[in-house]
Coordinates of C-alpha atoms in Angstrom, one line a residue:
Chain A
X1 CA 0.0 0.0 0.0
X2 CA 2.6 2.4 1.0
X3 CA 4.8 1.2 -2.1
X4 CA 1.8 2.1 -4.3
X5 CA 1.2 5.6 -2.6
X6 CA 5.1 6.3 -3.5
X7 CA 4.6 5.3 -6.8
X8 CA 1.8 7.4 -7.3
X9 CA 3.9 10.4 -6.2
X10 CA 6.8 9.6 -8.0
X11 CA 4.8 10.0 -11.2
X12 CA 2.8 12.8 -10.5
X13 CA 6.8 14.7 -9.0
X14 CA 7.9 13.4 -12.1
X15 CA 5.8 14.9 -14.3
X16 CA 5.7 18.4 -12.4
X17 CA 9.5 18.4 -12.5
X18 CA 9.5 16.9 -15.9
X19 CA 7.6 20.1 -17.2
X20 CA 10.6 22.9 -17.9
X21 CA 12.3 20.2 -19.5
X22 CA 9.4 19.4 -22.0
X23 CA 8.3 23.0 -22.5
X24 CA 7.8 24.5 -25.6
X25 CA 4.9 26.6 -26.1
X26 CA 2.8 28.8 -28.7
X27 CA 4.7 31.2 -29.9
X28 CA 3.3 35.2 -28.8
X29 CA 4.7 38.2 -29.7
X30 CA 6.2 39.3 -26.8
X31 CA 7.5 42.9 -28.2
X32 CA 8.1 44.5 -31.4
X33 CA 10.3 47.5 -32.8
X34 CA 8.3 49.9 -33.7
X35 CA 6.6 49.3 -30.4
X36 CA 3.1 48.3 -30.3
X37 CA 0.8 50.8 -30.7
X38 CA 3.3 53.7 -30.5
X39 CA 4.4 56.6 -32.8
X40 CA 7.8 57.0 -33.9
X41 CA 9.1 60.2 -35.8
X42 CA 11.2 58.7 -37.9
X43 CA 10.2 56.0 -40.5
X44 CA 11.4 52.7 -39.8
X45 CA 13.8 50.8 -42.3
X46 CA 12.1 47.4 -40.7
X47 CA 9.9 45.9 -38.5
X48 CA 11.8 43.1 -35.8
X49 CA 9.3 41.1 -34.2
X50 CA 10.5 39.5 -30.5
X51 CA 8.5 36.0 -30.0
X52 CA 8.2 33.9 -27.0
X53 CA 9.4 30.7 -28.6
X54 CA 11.7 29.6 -31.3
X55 CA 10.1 29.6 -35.1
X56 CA 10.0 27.6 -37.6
X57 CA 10.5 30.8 -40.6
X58 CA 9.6 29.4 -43.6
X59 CA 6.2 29.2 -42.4
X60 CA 6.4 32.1 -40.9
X61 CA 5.6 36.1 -42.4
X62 CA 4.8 39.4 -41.5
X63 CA 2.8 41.7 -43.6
X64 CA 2.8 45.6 -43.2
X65 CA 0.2 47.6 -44.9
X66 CA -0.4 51.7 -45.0
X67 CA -4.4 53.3 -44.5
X68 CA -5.5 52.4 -47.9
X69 CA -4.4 48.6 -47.2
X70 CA -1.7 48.8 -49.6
X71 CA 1.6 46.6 -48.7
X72 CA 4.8 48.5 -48.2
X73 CA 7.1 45.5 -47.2
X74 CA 10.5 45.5 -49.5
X75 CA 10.7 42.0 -48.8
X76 CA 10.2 38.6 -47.4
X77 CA 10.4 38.4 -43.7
X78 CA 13.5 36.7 -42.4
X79 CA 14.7 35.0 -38.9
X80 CA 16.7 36.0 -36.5
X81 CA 18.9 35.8 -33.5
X82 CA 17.8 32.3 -32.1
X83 CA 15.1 31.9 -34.1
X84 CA 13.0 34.1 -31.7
X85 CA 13.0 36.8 -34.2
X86 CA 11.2 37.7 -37.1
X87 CA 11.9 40.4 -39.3
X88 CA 10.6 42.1 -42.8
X89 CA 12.2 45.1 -44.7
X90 CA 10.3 48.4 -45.7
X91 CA 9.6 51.1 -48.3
X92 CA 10.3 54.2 -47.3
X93 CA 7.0 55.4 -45.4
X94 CA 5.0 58.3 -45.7
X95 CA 3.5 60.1 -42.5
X96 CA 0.6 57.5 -41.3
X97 CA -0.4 54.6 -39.3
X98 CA 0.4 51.2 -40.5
X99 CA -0.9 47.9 -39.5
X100 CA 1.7 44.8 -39.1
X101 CA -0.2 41.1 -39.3
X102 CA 1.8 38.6 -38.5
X103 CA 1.6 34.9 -38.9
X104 CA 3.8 32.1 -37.4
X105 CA 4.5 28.7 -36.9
X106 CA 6.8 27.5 -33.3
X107 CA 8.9 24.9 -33.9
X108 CA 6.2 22.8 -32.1
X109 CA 4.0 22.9 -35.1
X110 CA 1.6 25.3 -33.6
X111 CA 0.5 28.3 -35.5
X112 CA -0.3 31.5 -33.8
X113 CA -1.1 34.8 -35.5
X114 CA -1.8 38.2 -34.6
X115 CA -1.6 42.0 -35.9
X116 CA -1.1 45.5 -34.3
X117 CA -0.2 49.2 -35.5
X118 CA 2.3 52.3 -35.1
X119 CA 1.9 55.4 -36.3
X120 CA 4.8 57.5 -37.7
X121 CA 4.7 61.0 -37.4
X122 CA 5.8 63.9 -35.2
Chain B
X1 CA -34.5 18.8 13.1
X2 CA -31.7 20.1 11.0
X3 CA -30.5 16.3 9.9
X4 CA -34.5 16.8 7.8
X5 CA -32.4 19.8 5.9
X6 CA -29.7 17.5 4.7
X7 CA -31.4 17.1 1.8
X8 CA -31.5 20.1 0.8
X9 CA -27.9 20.9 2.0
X10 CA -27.1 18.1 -0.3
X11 CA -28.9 19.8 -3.5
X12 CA -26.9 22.6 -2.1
X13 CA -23.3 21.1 -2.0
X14 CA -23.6 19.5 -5.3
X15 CA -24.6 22.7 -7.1
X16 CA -22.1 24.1 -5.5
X17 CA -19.3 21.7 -6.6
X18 CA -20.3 21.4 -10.0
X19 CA -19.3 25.0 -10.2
X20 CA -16.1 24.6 -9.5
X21 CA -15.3 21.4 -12.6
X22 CA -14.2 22.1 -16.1
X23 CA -12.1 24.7 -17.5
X24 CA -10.2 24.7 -20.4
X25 CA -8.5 27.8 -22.5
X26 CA -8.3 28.8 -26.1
X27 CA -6.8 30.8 -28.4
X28 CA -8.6 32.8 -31.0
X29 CA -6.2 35.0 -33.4
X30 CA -5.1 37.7 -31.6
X31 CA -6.7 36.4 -28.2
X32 CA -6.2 34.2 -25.6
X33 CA -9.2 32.9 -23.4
X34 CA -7.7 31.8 -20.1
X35 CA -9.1 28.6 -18.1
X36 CA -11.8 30.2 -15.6
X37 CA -12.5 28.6 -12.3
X38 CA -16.2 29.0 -11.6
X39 CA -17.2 28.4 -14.9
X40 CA -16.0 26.3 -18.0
X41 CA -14.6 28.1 -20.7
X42 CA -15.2 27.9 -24.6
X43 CA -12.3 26.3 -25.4
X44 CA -11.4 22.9 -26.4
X45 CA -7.7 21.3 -25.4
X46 CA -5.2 19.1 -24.0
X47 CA -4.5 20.7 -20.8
X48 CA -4.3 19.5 -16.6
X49 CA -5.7 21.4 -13.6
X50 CA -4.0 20.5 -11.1
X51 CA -4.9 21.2 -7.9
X52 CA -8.4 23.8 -7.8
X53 CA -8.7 24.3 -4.6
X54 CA -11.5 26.3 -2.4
X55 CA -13.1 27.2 1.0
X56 CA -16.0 28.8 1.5
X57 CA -19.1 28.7 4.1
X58 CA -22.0 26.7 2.8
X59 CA -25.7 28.6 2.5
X60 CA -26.8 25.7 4.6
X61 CA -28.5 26.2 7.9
X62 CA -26.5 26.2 10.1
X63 CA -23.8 26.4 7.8
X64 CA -20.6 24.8 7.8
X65 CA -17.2 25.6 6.1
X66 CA -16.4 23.3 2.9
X67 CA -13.0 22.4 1.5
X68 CA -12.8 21.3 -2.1
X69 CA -9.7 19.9 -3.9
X70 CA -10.3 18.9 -7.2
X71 CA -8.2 18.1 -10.7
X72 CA -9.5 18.0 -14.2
X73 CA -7.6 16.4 -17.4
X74 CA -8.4 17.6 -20.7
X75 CA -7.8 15.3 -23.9
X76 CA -8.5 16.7 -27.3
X77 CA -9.9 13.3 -30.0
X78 CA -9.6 15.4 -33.0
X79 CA -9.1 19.2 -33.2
X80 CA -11.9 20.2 -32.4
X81 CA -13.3 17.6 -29.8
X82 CA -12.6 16.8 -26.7
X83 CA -13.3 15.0 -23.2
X84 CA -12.4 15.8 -19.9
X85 CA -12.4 14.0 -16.4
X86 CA -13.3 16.0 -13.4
X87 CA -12.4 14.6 -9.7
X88 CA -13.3 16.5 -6.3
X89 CA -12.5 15.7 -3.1
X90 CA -14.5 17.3 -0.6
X91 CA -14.4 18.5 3.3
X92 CA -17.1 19.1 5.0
X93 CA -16.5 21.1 8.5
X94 CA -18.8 19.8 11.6
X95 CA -21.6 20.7 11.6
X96 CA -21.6 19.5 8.3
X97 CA -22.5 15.8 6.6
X98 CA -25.3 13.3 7.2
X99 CA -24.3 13.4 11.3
X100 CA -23.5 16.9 11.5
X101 CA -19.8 15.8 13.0
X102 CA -18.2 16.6 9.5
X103 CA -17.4 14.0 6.3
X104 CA -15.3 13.7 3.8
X105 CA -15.1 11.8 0.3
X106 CA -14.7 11.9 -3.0
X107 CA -17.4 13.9 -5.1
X108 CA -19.3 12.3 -8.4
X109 CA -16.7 12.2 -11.1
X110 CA -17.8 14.4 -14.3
X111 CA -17.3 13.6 -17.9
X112 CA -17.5 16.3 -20.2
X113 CA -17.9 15.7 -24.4
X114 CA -17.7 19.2 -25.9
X115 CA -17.2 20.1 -29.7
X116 CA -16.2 23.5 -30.6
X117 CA -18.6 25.0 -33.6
X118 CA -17.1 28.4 -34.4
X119 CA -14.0 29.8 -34.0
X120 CA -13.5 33.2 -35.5
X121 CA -10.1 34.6 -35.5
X122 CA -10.8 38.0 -37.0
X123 CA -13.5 38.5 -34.5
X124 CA -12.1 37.0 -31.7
X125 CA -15.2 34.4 -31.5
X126 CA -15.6 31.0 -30.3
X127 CA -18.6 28.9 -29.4
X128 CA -18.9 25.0 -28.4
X129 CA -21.4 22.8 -27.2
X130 CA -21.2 19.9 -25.1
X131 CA -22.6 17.6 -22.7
X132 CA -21.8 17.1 -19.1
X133 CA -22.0 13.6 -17.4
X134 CA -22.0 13.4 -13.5
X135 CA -21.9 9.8 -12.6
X136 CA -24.0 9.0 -10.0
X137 CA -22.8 7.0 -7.4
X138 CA -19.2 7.3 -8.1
X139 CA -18.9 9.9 -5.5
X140 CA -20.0 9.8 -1.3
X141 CA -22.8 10.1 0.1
X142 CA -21.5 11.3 3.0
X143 CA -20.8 14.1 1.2
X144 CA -23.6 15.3 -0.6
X145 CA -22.7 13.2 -4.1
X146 CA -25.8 11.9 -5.7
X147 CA -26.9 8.7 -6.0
X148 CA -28.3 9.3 -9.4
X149 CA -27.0 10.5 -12.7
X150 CA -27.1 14.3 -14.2
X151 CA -26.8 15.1 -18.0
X152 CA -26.2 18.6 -18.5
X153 CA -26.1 19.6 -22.3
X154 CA -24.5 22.9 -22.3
X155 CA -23.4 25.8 -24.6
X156 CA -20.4 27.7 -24.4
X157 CA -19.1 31.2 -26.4
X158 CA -16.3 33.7 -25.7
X159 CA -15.8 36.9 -27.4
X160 CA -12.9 39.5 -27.6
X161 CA -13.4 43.2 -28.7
X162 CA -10.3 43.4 -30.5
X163 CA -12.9 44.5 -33.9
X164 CA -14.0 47.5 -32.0
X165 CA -12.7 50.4 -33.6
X166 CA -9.5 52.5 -33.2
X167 CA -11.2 55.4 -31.5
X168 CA -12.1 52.5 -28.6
X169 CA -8.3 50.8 -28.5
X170 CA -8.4 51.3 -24.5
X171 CA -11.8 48.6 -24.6
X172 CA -9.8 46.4 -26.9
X173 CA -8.4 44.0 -24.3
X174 CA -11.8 43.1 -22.9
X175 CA -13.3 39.8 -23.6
X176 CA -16.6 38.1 -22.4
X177 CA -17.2 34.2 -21.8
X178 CA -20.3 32.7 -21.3
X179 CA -22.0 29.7 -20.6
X180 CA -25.5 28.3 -20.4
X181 CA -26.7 24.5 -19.4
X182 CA -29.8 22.9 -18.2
X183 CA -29.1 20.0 -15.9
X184 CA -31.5 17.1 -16.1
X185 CA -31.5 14.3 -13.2
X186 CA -31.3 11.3 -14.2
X187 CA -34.2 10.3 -12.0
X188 CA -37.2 12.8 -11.0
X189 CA -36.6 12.0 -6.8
X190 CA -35.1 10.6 -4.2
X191 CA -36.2 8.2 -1.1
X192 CA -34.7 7.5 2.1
X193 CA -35.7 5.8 5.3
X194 CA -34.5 7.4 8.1
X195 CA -35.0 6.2 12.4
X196 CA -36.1 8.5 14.4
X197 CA -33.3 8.6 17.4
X198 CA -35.9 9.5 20.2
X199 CA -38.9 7.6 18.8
X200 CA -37.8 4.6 16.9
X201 CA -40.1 5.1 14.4
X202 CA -39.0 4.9 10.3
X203 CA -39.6 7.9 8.6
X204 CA -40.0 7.9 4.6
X205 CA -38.1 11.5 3.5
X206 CA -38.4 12.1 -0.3
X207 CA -36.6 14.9 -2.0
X208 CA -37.3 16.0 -5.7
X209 CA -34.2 16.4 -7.9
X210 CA -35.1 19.6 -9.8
X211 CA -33.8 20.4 -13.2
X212 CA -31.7 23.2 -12.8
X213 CA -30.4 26.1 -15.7
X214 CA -26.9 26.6 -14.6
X215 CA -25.5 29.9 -16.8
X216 CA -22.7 32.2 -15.9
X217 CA -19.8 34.0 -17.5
X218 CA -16.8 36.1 -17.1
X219 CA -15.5 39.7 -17.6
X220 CA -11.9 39.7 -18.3
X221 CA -9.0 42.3 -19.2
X222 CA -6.2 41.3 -21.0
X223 CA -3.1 42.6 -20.2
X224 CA -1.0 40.3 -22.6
X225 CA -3.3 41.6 -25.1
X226 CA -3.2 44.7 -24.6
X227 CA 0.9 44.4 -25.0
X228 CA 0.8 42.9 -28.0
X229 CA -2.0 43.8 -30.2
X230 CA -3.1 47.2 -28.3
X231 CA -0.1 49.3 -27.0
X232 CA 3.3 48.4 -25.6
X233 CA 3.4 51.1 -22.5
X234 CA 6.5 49.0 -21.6
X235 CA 4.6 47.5 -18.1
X236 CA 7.2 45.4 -15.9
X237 CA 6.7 41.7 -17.5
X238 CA 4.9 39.8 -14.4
X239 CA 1.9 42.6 -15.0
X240 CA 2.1 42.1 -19.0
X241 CA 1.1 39.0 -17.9
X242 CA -2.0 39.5 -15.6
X243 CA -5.5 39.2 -16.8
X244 CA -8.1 40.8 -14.2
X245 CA -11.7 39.2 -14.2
X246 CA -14.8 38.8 -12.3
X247 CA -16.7 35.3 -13.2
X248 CA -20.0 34.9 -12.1
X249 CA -21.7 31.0 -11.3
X250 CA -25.4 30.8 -11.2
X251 CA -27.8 27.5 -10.5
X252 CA -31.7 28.5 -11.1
X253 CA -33.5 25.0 -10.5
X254 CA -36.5 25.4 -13.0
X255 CA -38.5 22.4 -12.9
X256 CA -40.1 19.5 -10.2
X257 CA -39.3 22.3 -7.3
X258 CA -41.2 21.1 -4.7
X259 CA -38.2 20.6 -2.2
X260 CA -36.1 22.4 -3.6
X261 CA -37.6 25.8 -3.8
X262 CA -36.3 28.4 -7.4
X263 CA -34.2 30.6 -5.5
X264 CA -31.2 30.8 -7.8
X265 CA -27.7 30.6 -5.9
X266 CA -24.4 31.3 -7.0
X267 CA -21.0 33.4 -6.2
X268 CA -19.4 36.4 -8.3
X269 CA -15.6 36.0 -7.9
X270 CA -13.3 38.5 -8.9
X271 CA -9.8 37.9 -8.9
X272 CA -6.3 37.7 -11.0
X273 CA -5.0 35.3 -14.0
X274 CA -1.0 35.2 -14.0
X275 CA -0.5 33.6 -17.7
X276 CA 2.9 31.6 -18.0
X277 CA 4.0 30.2 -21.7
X278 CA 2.8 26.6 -20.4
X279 CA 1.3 27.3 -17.4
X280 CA -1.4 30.0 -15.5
X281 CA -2.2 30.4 -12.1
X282 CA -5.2 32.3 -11.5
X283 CA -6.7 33.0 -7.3
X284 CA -10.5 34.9 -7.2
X285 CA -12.7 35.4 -4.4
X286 CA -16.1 33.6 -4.2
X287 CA -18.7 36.1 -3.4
X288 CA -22.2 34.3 -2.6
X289 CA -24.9 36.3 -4.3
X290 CA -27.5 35.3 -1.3
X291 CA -27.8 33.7 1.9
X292 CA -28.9 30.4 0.0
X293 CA -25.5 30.3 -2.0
X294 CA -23.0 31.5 1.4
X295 CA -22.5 32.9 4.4
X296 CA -18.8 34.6 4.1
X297 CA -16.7 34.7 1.3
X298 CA -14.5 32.2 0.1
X299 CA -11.7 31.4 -1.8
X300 CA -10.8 29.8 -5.2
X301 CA -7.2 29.0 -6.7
X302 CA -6.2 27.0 -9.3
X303 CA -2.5 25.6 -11.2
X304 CA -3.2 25.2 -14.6
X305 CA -1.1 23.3 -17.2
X306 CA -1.1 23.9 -21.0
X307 CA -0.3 20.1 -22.0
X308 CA -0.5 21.0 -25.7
X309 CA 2.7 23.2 -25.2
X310 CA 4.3 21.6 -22.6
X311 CA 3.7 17.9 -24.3
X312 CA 3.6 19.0 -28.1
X313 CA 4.3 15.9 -29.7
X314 CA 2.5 13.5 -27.6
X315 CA 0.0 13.8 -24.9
X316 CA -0.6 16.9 -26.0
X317 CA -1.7 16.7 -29.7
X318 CA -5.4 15.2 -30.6
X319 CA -5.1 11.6 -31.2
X320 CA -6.4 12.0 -34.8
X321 CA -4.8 15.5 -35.5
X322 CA -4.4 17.8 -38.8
X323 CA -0.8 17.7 -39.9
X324 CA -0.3 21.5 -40.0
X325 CA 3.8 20.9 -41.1
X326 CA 2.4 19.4 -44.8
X327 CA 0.9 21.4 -47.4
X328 CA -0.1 25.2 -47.2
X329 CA 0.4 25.0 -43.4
X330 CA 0.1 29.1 -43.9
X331 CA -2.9 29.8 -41.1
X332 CA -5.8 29.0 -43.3
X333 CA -8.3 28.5 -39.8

């Protein structure tokens, strides 16, 4: 009896202290340059997305468009760093706000996606 | 005299456990619905909560203090469908149980079967529908579980306002849940035999197991959303990772009310959601709404674990699941 009571605690220790080990997770944007929802006076030559896990980047993108839902990215969006990092290239941008959509896959397989703006502008 | 109220402080208990069952969480485009505690949440998952705990003061008269301890373990079949498994072990304080000296025991397991029927990323929207199984006679008497069955068929939504428009950003991280459910016995009453203690006489007490509309929902802010799809104001991380809410749990019994009278019962907890990468931990207060559902307020907390992140490639996956690493993986949802 007590046997089986320690082996029911072993596996339930086990899996608790198995969890960092295992973790990987969805992958969420966990900051972005220009920063979410922020104005910056000067246009950006690139938006860098930060992510919470690693990426897998050819399934992975990031789309910028301007008011009139045109697309002003100058290219494909790239990795980075660890694979935690996602980034595309711009135009040169006009005054405006501008809408980034982003859509990736973790190295997990699981596919998150999500989209915010910045402004730029005095 | 007050052992003739058991029955009711039964009918009580049990409403008040199956409050405190499923959960689940979800993700829906830019949002993520958090497992709630008082109520079970649109989403369908892999995913282990492990422990729930709460204490609270029964609306039983007199009324007795009540520890629950309970674990529920989530397993997605396909994508979209998925059953759960819902233990509780219950405490019941003196002058609580059958002889008023206290019990303790295991609660009726519950199965749950829900399907999830829309999930709308550009609106944030979800809805799933489901059935709930108590199993009667699994749990103790001794501590209020049923002898009979309960199917409760149930509908579940959650809704973010992420569409609302620019002029409202600061309303953007709000989301609602919601659920609705009509319990149904599994037999229309119940009959025991009891001695009298002074008299030695048998007396016949039967209690009518009414069919109850359990519906309640959440209020939630989102502070993770509103870093990353709102405004970055550059918070410390542990509150980018907060999500206030206030949950409400109501049981309305609607049908063969003889003993058990209409009043609805229920709590309003407010409280805080700490979201992890595989993990939340949420704690909320358990307001009763009357004197029927409480008599002080109590406390709910809960360690959540996202098996689907943590176990990606195993337990964690639907058993028949959607390669998304062939084809056009490319988010068509």
């Amino acid at each position: 009896m007590i046997m089986r009571k320690n082996v029911h605690i072993l596996i339930v220790s086990t899996f608790l202290c198995g969890t960092p080990t295992f973790a990987e997770a969805h992958a969420f944007l966990d900051h972005a340059s220009p920063r979410v929802g922020n104005t910056v006076t000067t246009a950006p030559k690139e938006v860098v997305l930060w992510f919470t896990q690693q990426l897998e980047p050819a399934f992975s993108s990031i789309e910028v468009r301007n008011e009139q839902g045109a697309t002003v990215t100058a290219g494909k969006a790239t990795a980075g760093g660890d694979r935690t990092q996602l980034r595309v290239p711009l135009k040169a941008l006009p005054p405006g706000s501008y809408k980034v959509i982003w859509r990736v896959l973790s190295v997990d397989t699981h596919r998150t996606d999500g989209s915010f703006t910045f402004r730029v502008g005095p | 005299m007050f052992q003739n109220l058991w029955p009711v402080a039964t009918l009580a208990a049990v409403l008040a456990i199956s409050t405190t069952l499923a959960r689940a969480h979800e993700i829906v485009g830019n949002r993520f619905f958090p497992a709630t505690l008082t109520i079970d949440d649109p989403g369908v998952n892999d995913e282990l909560a492990l422990p729930t705990i709460s204490i609270s003061k029964t609306g039983d008269d007199p009324s007795f203090k009540q520890l629950d301890v309970s674990g529920e373990l989530s397993k997605r079949i396909t994508d979209a469908f998925a059953v759960s498994f819902s233990p509780t072990w219950s405490r019941l304080y003196a002058p609580g149980g059958p002889a008023m000296t206290g019990a303790q025991g295991f609660q009726n397991v519950e199965t749950t079967f829900k399907y999830r029927v829309i999930k709308n990323a550009e609106h944030e929207f979800i809805m799933s529908v489901g059935l709930s199984i108590e199993w009667g006679g699994s749990g103790a008497q001794g501590v209020g579980a049923d002898r009979f069955t309960t199917y409760t068929p149930s509908l579940w939504f959650g809704k973010g306002f992420g569409d609302l428009p620019s002029s409202l950003d600061w309303a953007k991280p709000f989301a609602i849940t919601g659920q609705i459910g009509y319990g149904i016995p599994g037999q229309s009453k119940t009959t025991t035999a009891s001695i009298d203690p002074d008299t030695g006489e048998i007396g016949i007490d039967t209690e009518f197991n009414p069919r109850v509309f359990n519906w309640g929902g959440s209020l939630q802010y989102s502070m993770p959303y509103l870093k990353s799809a709102v405004v970055d104001l550059g918070l410390p991380d542990f509150i980018n990772r907060l999500i206030p809410i206030v949950e409400f749990s109501m049981q309305t019994p609607v049908s063969n009310t003889l003993t058990s009278g209409t009043v609805t019962t229920g709590t309003i907890s407010p409280g805080l959601i700490y979201v992890g990468n595989t993990f939340q931990f949420a704690v909320e207060a358990l307001i009763p709404v009357n004197r029927q559902s409480g008599t002080s307020v109590g406390v709910i907390g809960q360690l959540h674990f996202f098996l689907d992140d943590i176990f990606p490639n195993t337990i964690g996956r639907p058993i028949f699941a959607s390669n998304v690493s062939t084809g056009n993986p490319m988010f068509g949802r």
